Backbone atoms as SQL, in Angstrom:
CREATE TABLE atoms (id INTEGER PRIMARY KEY, chain TEXT, resi INTEGER, resn TEXT, atom TEXT, x REAL, y REAL, z REAL);
INSERT INTO atoms VALUES
  (1, 'A', 1, 'MET', 'N', -33.690, 122.730, 62.916),
  (2, 'A', 1, 'MET', 'CA', -34.792, 122.009, 63.519),
  (3, 'A', 1, 'MET', 'C', -35.772, 121.622, 62.426),
  (4, 'A', 2, 'LYS', 'N', -36.246, 120.388, 62.491),
  (5, 'A', 2, 'LYS', 'CA', -37.175, 119.871, 61.495),
  (6, 'A', 2, 'LYS', 'C', -38.520, 119.592, 62.113),
  (7, 'A', 3, 'ASN', 'N', -39.529, 119.412, 61.264),
  (8, 'A', 3, 'ASN', 'CA', -40.871, 118.981, 61.690),
  (9, 'A', 3, 'ASN', 'C', -41.429, 119.844, 62.790),
  (10, 'A', 4, 'VAL', 'N', -41.390, 121.157, 62.647),
  (11, 'A', 4, 'VAL', 'CA', -41.842, 122.069, 63.701),
  (12, 'A', 4, 'VAL', 'C', -43.366, 122.114, 63.679),
  (13, 'A', 5, 'THR', 'N', -43.973, 121.939, 64.875),
  (14, 'A', 5, 'THR', 'CA', -45.429, 121.939, 65.056),
  (15, 'A', 5, 'THR', 'C', -45.824, 122.913, 66.133),
  (16, 'A', 6, 'LEU', 'N', -47.028, 123.495, 66.038),
  (17, 'A', 6, 'LEU', 'CA', -47.515, 124.435, 67.011),
  (18, 'A', 6, 'LEU', 'C', -48.478, 123.744, 67.972),
  (19, 'A', 7, 'HIS', 'N', -48.327, 124.045, 69.280),
  (20, 'A', 7, 'HIS', 'CA', -49.182, 123.453, 70.312),
  (21, 'A', 7, 'HIS', 'C', -49.560, 124.537, 71.304),
  (22, 'A', 8, 'THR', 'N', -50.821, 124.466, 71.767),
  (23, 'A', 8, 'THR', 'CA', -51.342, 125.405, 72.751),
  (24, 'A', 8, 'THR', 'C', -51.919, 124.632, 73.917),
  (25, 'A', 9, 'GLY', 'N', -51.612, 125.071, 75.142),
  (26, 'A', 9, 'GLY', 'CA', -52.163, 124.415, 76.323),
  (27, 'A', 9, 'GLY', 'C', -51.421, 124.817, 77.571),
  (28, 'A', 10, 'ILE', 'N', -51.706, 124.122, 78.673),
  (29, 'A', 10, 'ILE', 'CA', -51.047, 124.367, 79.933),
  (30, 'A', 10, 'ILE', 'C', -49.693, 123.646, 79.966),
  (31, 'A', 11, 'LEU', 'N', -48.656, 124.390, 80.308),
  (32, 'A', 11, 'LEU', 'CA', -47.325, 123.785, 80.364),
  (33, 'A', 11, 'LEU', 'C', -47.130, 123.080, 81.696),
  (34, 'A', 12, 'GLU', 'N', -46.604, 121.880, 81.630),
  (35, 'A', 12, 'GLU', 'CA', -46.359, 121.049, 82.820),
  (36, 'A', 12, 'GLU', 'C', -44.894, 120.599, 82.776),
  (37, 'A', 13, 'ILE', 'N', -44.160, 120.936, 83.823),
  (38, 'A', 13, 'ILE', 'CA', -42.778, 120.452, 83.941),
  (39, 'A', 13, 'ILE', 'C', -42.843, 119.047, 84.516),
  (40, 'A', 14, 'ILE', 'N', -42.429, 118.045, 83.714),
  (41, 'A', 14, 'ILE', 'CA', -42.452, 116.671, 84.179),
  (42, 'A', 14, 'ILE', 'C', -41.312, 116.390, 85.144),
  (43, 'A', 15, 'LYS', 'N', -40.090, 116.778, 84.723),
  (44, 'A', 15, 'LYS', 'CA', -38.948, 116.600, 85.617),
  (45, 'A', 15, 'LYS', 'C', -37.760, 117.416, 85.087),
  (46, 'A', 16, 'GLY', 'N', -36.840, 117.639, 85.949),
  (47, 'A', 16, 'GLY', 'CA', -35.580, 118.280, 85.571),
  (48, 'A', 16, 'GLY', 'C', -34.657, 117.230, 85.003),
  (49, 'A', 17, 'LEU', 'N', -33.932, 117.607, 83.980),
  (50, 'A', 17, 'LEU', 'CA', -32.932, 116.683, 83.356),
  (51, 'A', 17, 'LEU', 'C', -31.534, 117.102, 83.819),
  (52, 'A', 18, 'PRO', 'N', -30.573, 116.221, 83.642),
  (53, 'A', 18, 'PRO', 'CA', -29.182, 116.616, 83.999),
  (54, 'A', 18, 'PRO', 'C', -28.776, 117.887, 83.232),
  (55, 'A', 19, 'SER', 'N', -28.073, 118.780, 83.934),
  (56, 'A', 19, 'SER', 'CA', -27.610, 120.015, 83.314),
  (57, 'A', 19, 'SER', 'C', -26.639, 119.722, 82.171),
  (58, 'A', 20, 'SER', 'N', -26.513, 120.715, 81.295),
  (59, 'A', 20, 'SER', 'CA', -25.538, 120.581, 80.209),
  (60, 'A', 20, 'SER', 'C', -24.120, 120.604, 80.768),
  (61, 'A', 21, 'SER', 'N', -23.161, 120.360, 79.925),
  (62, 'A', 21, 'SER', 'CA', -21.787, 120.370, 80.385),
  (63, 'A', 21, 'SER', 'C', -21.329, 121.768, 80.862),
  (64, 'A', 22, 'TYR', 'N', -22.051, 122.820, 80.446),
  (65, 'A', 22, 'TYR', 'CA', -21.761, 124.152, 80.900),
  (66, 'A', 22, 'TYR', 'C', -22.595, 124.567, 82.133),
  (67, 'A', 23, 'GLY', 'N', -23.392, 123.614, 82.616),
  (68, 'A', 23, 'GLY', 'CA', -24.164, 123.894, 83.833),
  (69, 'A', 23, 'GLY', 'C', -25.545, 124.499, 83.615),
  (70, 'A', 24, 'ASN', 'N', -25.970, 124.588, 82.323),
  (71, 'A', 24, 'ASN', 'CA', -27.292, 125.169, 82.075),
  (72, 'A', 24, 'ASN', 'C', -28.387, 124.153, 82.307),
  (73, 'A', 25, 'PRO', 'N', -29.498, 124.628, 82.924),
  (74, 'A', 25, 'PRO', 'CA', -30.605, 123.684, 83.275),
  (75, 'A', 25, 'PRO', 'C', -31.369, 123.167, 82.053),
  (76, 'A', 26, 'ARG', 'N', -31.920, 121.958, 82.207),
  (77, 'A', 26, 'ARG', 'CA', -32.734, 121.357, 81.131),
  (78, 'A', 26, 'ARG', 'C', -33.973, 120.749, 81.792),
  (79, 'A', 27, 'TYR', 'N', -35.049, 120.684, 81.045),
  (80, 'A', 27, 'TYR', 'CA', -36.325, 120.153, 81.553),
  (81, 'A', 27, 'TYR', 'C', -36.999, 119.252, 80.519),
  (82, 'A', 28, 'LEU', 'N', -37.785, 118.337, 81.048),
  (83, 'A', 28, 'LEU', 'CA', -38.722, 117.544, 80.260),
  (84, 'A', 28, 'LEU', 'C', -40.070, 118.147, 80.533),
  (85, 'A', 29, 'ILE', 'N', -40.782, 118.629, 79.489),
  (86, 'A', 29, 'ILE', 'CA', -42.041, 119.318, 79.680),
  (87, 'A', 29, 'ILE', 'C', -43.137, 118.686, 78.811),
  (88, 'A', 30, 'ARG', 'N', -44.394, 119.034, 79.132),
  (89, 'A', 30, 'ARG', 'CA', -45.535, 118.568, 78.352),
  (90, 'A', 30, 'ARG', 'C', -46.463, 119.746, 78.128),
  (91, 'A', 31, 'VAL', 'N', -46.922, 119.889, 76.868),
  (92, 'A', 31, 'VAL', 'CA', -47.914, 120.873, 76.506),
  (93, 'A', 31, 'VAL', 'C', -48.885, 120.191, 75.518),
  (94, 'A', 32, 'ASP', 'N', -50.178, 120.262, 75.806),
  (95, 'A', 32, 'ASP', 'CA', -51.211, 119.720, 74.913),
  (96, 'A', 32, 'ASP', 'C', -50.978, 118.251, 74.608),
  (97, 'A', 33, 'GLY', 'N', -50.439, 117.491, 75.597),
  (98, 'A', 33, 'GLY', 'CA', -50.206, 116.072, 75.429),
  (99, 'A', 33, 'GLY', 'C', -48.920, 115.720, 74.709),
  (100, 'A', 34, 'CYS', 'N', -48.163, 116.742, 74.265),
  (101, 'A', 34, 'CYS', 'CA', -46.869, 116.486, 73.589),
  (102, 'A', 34, 'CYS', 'C', -45.740, 116.731, 74.581),
  (103, 'A', 35, 'THR', 'N', -44.857, 115.765, 74.651),
  (104, 'A', 35, 'THR', 'CA', -43.696, 115.849, 75.533),
  (105, 'A', 35, 'THR', 'C', -42.464, 116.227, 74.752),
  (106, 'A', 36, 'CYS', 'N', -41.645, 117.126, 75.324),
  (107, 'A', 36, 'CYS', 'CA', -40.393, 117.501, 74.673),
  (108, 'A', 36, 'CYS', 'C', -39.385, 117.952, 75.714),
  (109, 'A', 37, 'LYS', 'N', -38.189, 118.140, 75.294),
  (110, 'A', 37, 'LYS', 'CA', -37.077, 118.612, 76.169),
  (111, 'A', 37, 'LYS', 'C', -36.708, 120.029, 75.785),
  (112, 'A', 38, 'THR', 'N', -36.090, 120.729, 76.744),
  (113, 'A', 38, 'THR', 'CA', -35.495, 122.014, 76.373),
  (114, 'A', 38, 'THR', 'C', -34.135, 121.701, 75.777),
  (115, 'A', 39, 'GLY', 'N', -33.676, 122.528, 74.878),
  (116, 'A', 39, 'GLY', 'CA', -32.407, 122.292, 74.197),
  (117, 'A', 39, 'GLY', 'C', -31.217, 122.425, 75.098),
  (118, 'A', 40, 'VAL', 'N', -30.144, 121.772, 74.700),
  (119, 'A', 40, 'VAL', 'CA', -28.866, 121.867, 75.413),
  (120, 'A', 40, 'VAL', 'C', -28.337, 123.300, 75.256),
  (121, 'A', 41, 'ASP', 'N', -27.952, 123.933, 76.357),
  (122, 'A', 41, 'ASP', 'CA', -27.419, 125.294, 76.375),
  (123, 'A', 41, 'ASP', 'C', -28.362, 126.313, 75.744),
  (124, 'A', 42, 'SER', 'N', -29.689, 126.071, 75.929),
  (125, 'A', 42, 'SER', 'CA', -30.701, 126.994, 75.427),
  (126, 'A', 42, 'SER', 'C', -31.202, 127.875, 76.563),
  (127, 'A', 43, 'MET', 'N', -31.588, 129.109, 76.248),
  (128, 'A', 43, 'MET', 'CA', -32.160, 130.013, 77.274),
  (129, 'A', 43, 'MET', 'C', -33.488, 129.517, 77.776),
  (130, 'A', 44, 'HIS', 'N', -34.130, 128.633, 77.038),
  (131, 'A', 44, 'HIS', 'CA', -35.422, 128.072, 77.486),
  (132, 'A', 44, 'HIS', 'C', -35.286, 127.366, 78.810),
  (133, 'A', 45, 'GLY', 'N', -34.115, 126.803, 79.101),
  (134, 'A', 45, 'GLY', 'CA', -33.906, 126.116, 80.399),
  (135, 'A', 45, 'GLY', 'C', -34.098, 127.057, 81.558),
  (136, 'A', 46, 'TYR', 'N', -33.831, 128.336, 81.382),
  (137, 'A', 46, 'TYR', 'CA', -34.003, 129.307, 82.438),
  (138, 'A', 46, 'TYR', 'C', -35.410, 129.869, 82.477),
  (139, 'A', 47, 'SER', 'N', -36.101, 129.944, 81.322),
  (140, 'A', 47, 'SER', 'CA', -37.407, 130.567, 81.264),
  (141, 'A', 47, 'SER', 'C', -38.569, 129.624, 81.491),
  (142, 'A', 48, 'VAL', 'N', -38.415, 128.326, 81.228),
  (143, 'A', 48, 'VAL', 'CA', -39.524, 127.379, 81.329),
  (144, 'A', 48, 'VAL', 'C', -40.154, 127.367, 82.754),
  (145, 'A', 49, 'PRO', 'N', -39.404, 127.413, 83.848),
  (146, 'A', 49, 'PRO', 'CA', -40.040, 127.410, 85.163),
  (147, 'A', 49, 'PRO', 'C', -41.025, 128.600, 85.360),
  (148, 'A', 50, 'ASN', 'N', -40.820, 129.700, 84.646),
  (149, 'A', 50, 'ASN', 'CA', -41.724, 130.841, 84.751),
  (150, 'A', 50, 'ASN', 'C', -43.086, 130.570, 84.132),
  (151, 'A', 51, 'TYR', 'N', -43.169, 129.590, 83.235),
  (152, 'A', 51, 'TYR', 'CA', -44.397, 129.268, 82.509),
  (153, 'A', 51, 'TYR', 'C', -45.138, 128.059, 83.106),
  (154, 'A', 52, 'ASP', 'N', -44.581, 127.440, 84.087),
  (155, 'A', 52, 'ASP', 'CA', -45.162, 126.222, 84.654),
  (156, 'A', 52, 'ASP', 'C', -46.584, 126.477, 85.139),
  (157, 'A', 53, 'GLY', 'N', -47.566, 125.699, 84.655),
  (158, 'A', 53, 'GLY', 'CA', -48.959, 125.821, 85.014),
  (159, 'A', 53, 'GLY', 'C', -49.706, 126.944, 84.285),
  (160, 'A', 54, 'LYS', 'N', -49.056, 127.606, 83.343),
  (161, 'A', 54, 'LYS', 'CA', -49.679, 128.688, 82.609),
  (162, 'A', 54, 'LYS', 'C', -50.086, 128.237, 81.215),
  (163, 'A', 55, 'ASN', 'N', -51.046, 128.940, 80.633),
  (164, 'A', 55, 'ASN', 'CA', -51.468, 128.684, 79.273),
  (165, 'A', 55, 'ASN', 'C', -50.464, 129.290, 78.312),
  (166, 'A', 56, 'VAL', 'N', -49.856, 128.420, 77.449),
  (167, 'A', 56, 'VAL', 'CA', -48.788, 128.872, 76.561),
  (168, 'A', 56, 'VAL', 'C', -49.019, 128.373, 75.149),
  (169, 'A', 57, 'GLU', 'N', -48.315, 129.005, 74.227),
  (170, 'A', 57, 'GLU', 'CA', -48.240, 128.570, 72.850),
  (171, 'A', 57, 'GLU', 'C', -46.773, 128.227, 72.573),
  (172, 'A', 58, 'VAL', 'N', -46.498, 127.002, 72.156),
  (173, 'A', 58, 'VAL', 'CA', -45.127, 126.584, 71.922),
  (174, 'A', 58, 'VAL', 'C', -45.010, 125.996, 70.524),
  (175, 'A', 59, 'THR', 'N', -43.793, 126.028, 70.003),
  (176, 'A', 59, 'THR', 'CA', -43.459, 125.271, 68.821),
  (177, 'A', 59, 'THR', 'C', -42.448, 124.222, 69.233),
  (178, 'A', 60, 'ILE', 'N', -42.659, 122.987, 68.731),
  (179, 'A', 60, 'ILE', 'CA', -41.817, 121.854, 69.083),
  (180, 'A', 60, 'ILE', 'C', -41.299, 121.261, 67.762),
  (181, 'A', 61, 'GLY', 'N', -40.036, 120.998, 67.705),
  (182, 'A', 61, 'GLY', 'CA', -39.460, 120.399, 66.498),
  (183, 'A', 61, 'GLY', 'C', -38.542, 119.241, 66.843),
  (184, 'A', 62, 'THR', 'N', -38.041, 118.581, 65.801),
  (185, 'A', 62, 'THR', 'CA', -37.126, 117.476, 66.008),
  (186, 'A', 62, 'THR', 'C', -35.709, 117.971, 65.825),
  (187, 'A', 63, 'HIS', 'N', -34.879, 117.744, 66.819),
  (188, 'A', 63, 'HIS', 'CA', -33.461, 118.167, 66.811),
  (189, 'A', 63, 'HIS', 'C', -32.644, 116.961, 67.212),
  (190, 'A', 64, 'TYR', 'N', -31.840, 116.458, 66.260),
  (191, 'A', 64, 'TYR', 'CA', -31.057, 115.249, 66.501),
  (192, 'A', 64, 'TYR', 'C', -31.911, 114.088, 66.966),
  (193, 'A', 65, 'GLY', 'N', -33.103, 113.957, 66.350),
  (194, 'A', 65, 'GLY', 'CA', -33.984, 112.835, 66.635),
  (195, 'A', 65, 'GLY', 'C', -34.782, 112.924, 67.920),
  (196, 'A', 66, 'SER', 'N', -34.721, 114.074, 68.593),
  (197, 'A', 66, 'SER', 'CA', -35.439, 114.227, 69.855),
  (198, 'A', 66, 'SER', 'C', -36.389, 115.447, 69.809),
  (199, 'A', 67, 'ALA', 'N', -37.616, 115.305, 70.327),
  (200, 'A', 67, 'ALA', 'CA', -38.533, 116.424, 70.351),
  (201, 'A', 67, 'ALA', 'C', -37.986, 117.484, 71.267),
  (202, 'A', 68, 'THR', 'N', -37.852, 118.713, 70.705),
  (203, 'A', 68, 'THR', 'CA', -37.166, 119.794, 71.402),
  (204, 'A', 68, 'THR', 'C', -38.004, 121.085, 71.301),
  (205, 'A', 69, 'LEU', 'N', -38.089, 121.813, 72.421),
  (206, 'A', 69, 'LEU', 'CA', -38.791, 123.069, 72.440),
  (207, 'A', 69, 'LEU', 'C', -38.085, 124.080, 71.549),
  (208, 'A', 70, 'ASN', 'N', -38.862, 124.751, 70.680),
  (209, 'A', 70, 'ASN', 'CA', -38.270, 125.718, 69.753),
  (210, 'A', 70, 'ASN', 'C', -38.618, 127.138, 70.204),
  (211, 'A', 71, 'THR', 'N', -39.893, 127.437, 70.457),
  (212, 'A', 71, 'THR', 'CA', -40.311, 128.770, 70.932),
  (213, 'A', 71, 'THR', 'C', -41.391, 128.576, 71.996),
  (214, 'A', 72, 'ILE', 'N', -41.540, 129.607, 72.838),
  (215, 'A', 72, 'ILE', 'CA', -42.596, 129.582, 73.870),
  (216, 'A', 72, 'ILE', 'C', -43.023, 131.009, 74.141),
  (217, 'A', 73, 'LYS', 'N', -44.388, 131.175, 74.328),
  (218, 'A', 73, 'LYS', 'CA', -44.902, 132.443, 74.770),
  (219, 'A', 73, 'LYS', 'C', -46.217, 132.206, 75.550),
  (220, 'A', 74, 'GLU', 'N', -46.439, 133.072, 76.511),
  (221, 'A', 74, 'GLU', 'CA', -47.655, 132.911, 77.338),
  (222, 'A', 74, 'GLU', 'C', -48.830, 133.526, 76.613),
  (223, 'A', 75, 'ILE', 'N', -49.978, 132.874, 76.733),
  (224, 'A', 75, 'ILE', 'CA', -51.228, 133.378, 76.174),
  (225, 'A', 75, 'ILE', 'C', -52.067, 133.884, 77.334),
  (226, 'A', 76, 'LYS', 'N', -52.528, 135.095, 77.232),
  (227, 'A', 76, 'LYS', 'CA', -53.343, 135.682, 78.335),
  (228, 'A', 76, 'LYS', 'C', -54.793, 135.692, 77.960);
């Protein structure tokens, strides 16, 4: 993953994306005005709904030319 940046803010799930070929969920999300996708066959597809509407700290990077979620954690 390249060009990794740190963002803090409220996570918003914009929409669900088509599942991967293995059936794993994917989402298009926004944090701090930055939009990105969860990775294909990434565990983030399962954990992102738990953070919807919560204050989070995420890192977003470029993966195959697309903004992709790298890490996520809730800030209390």
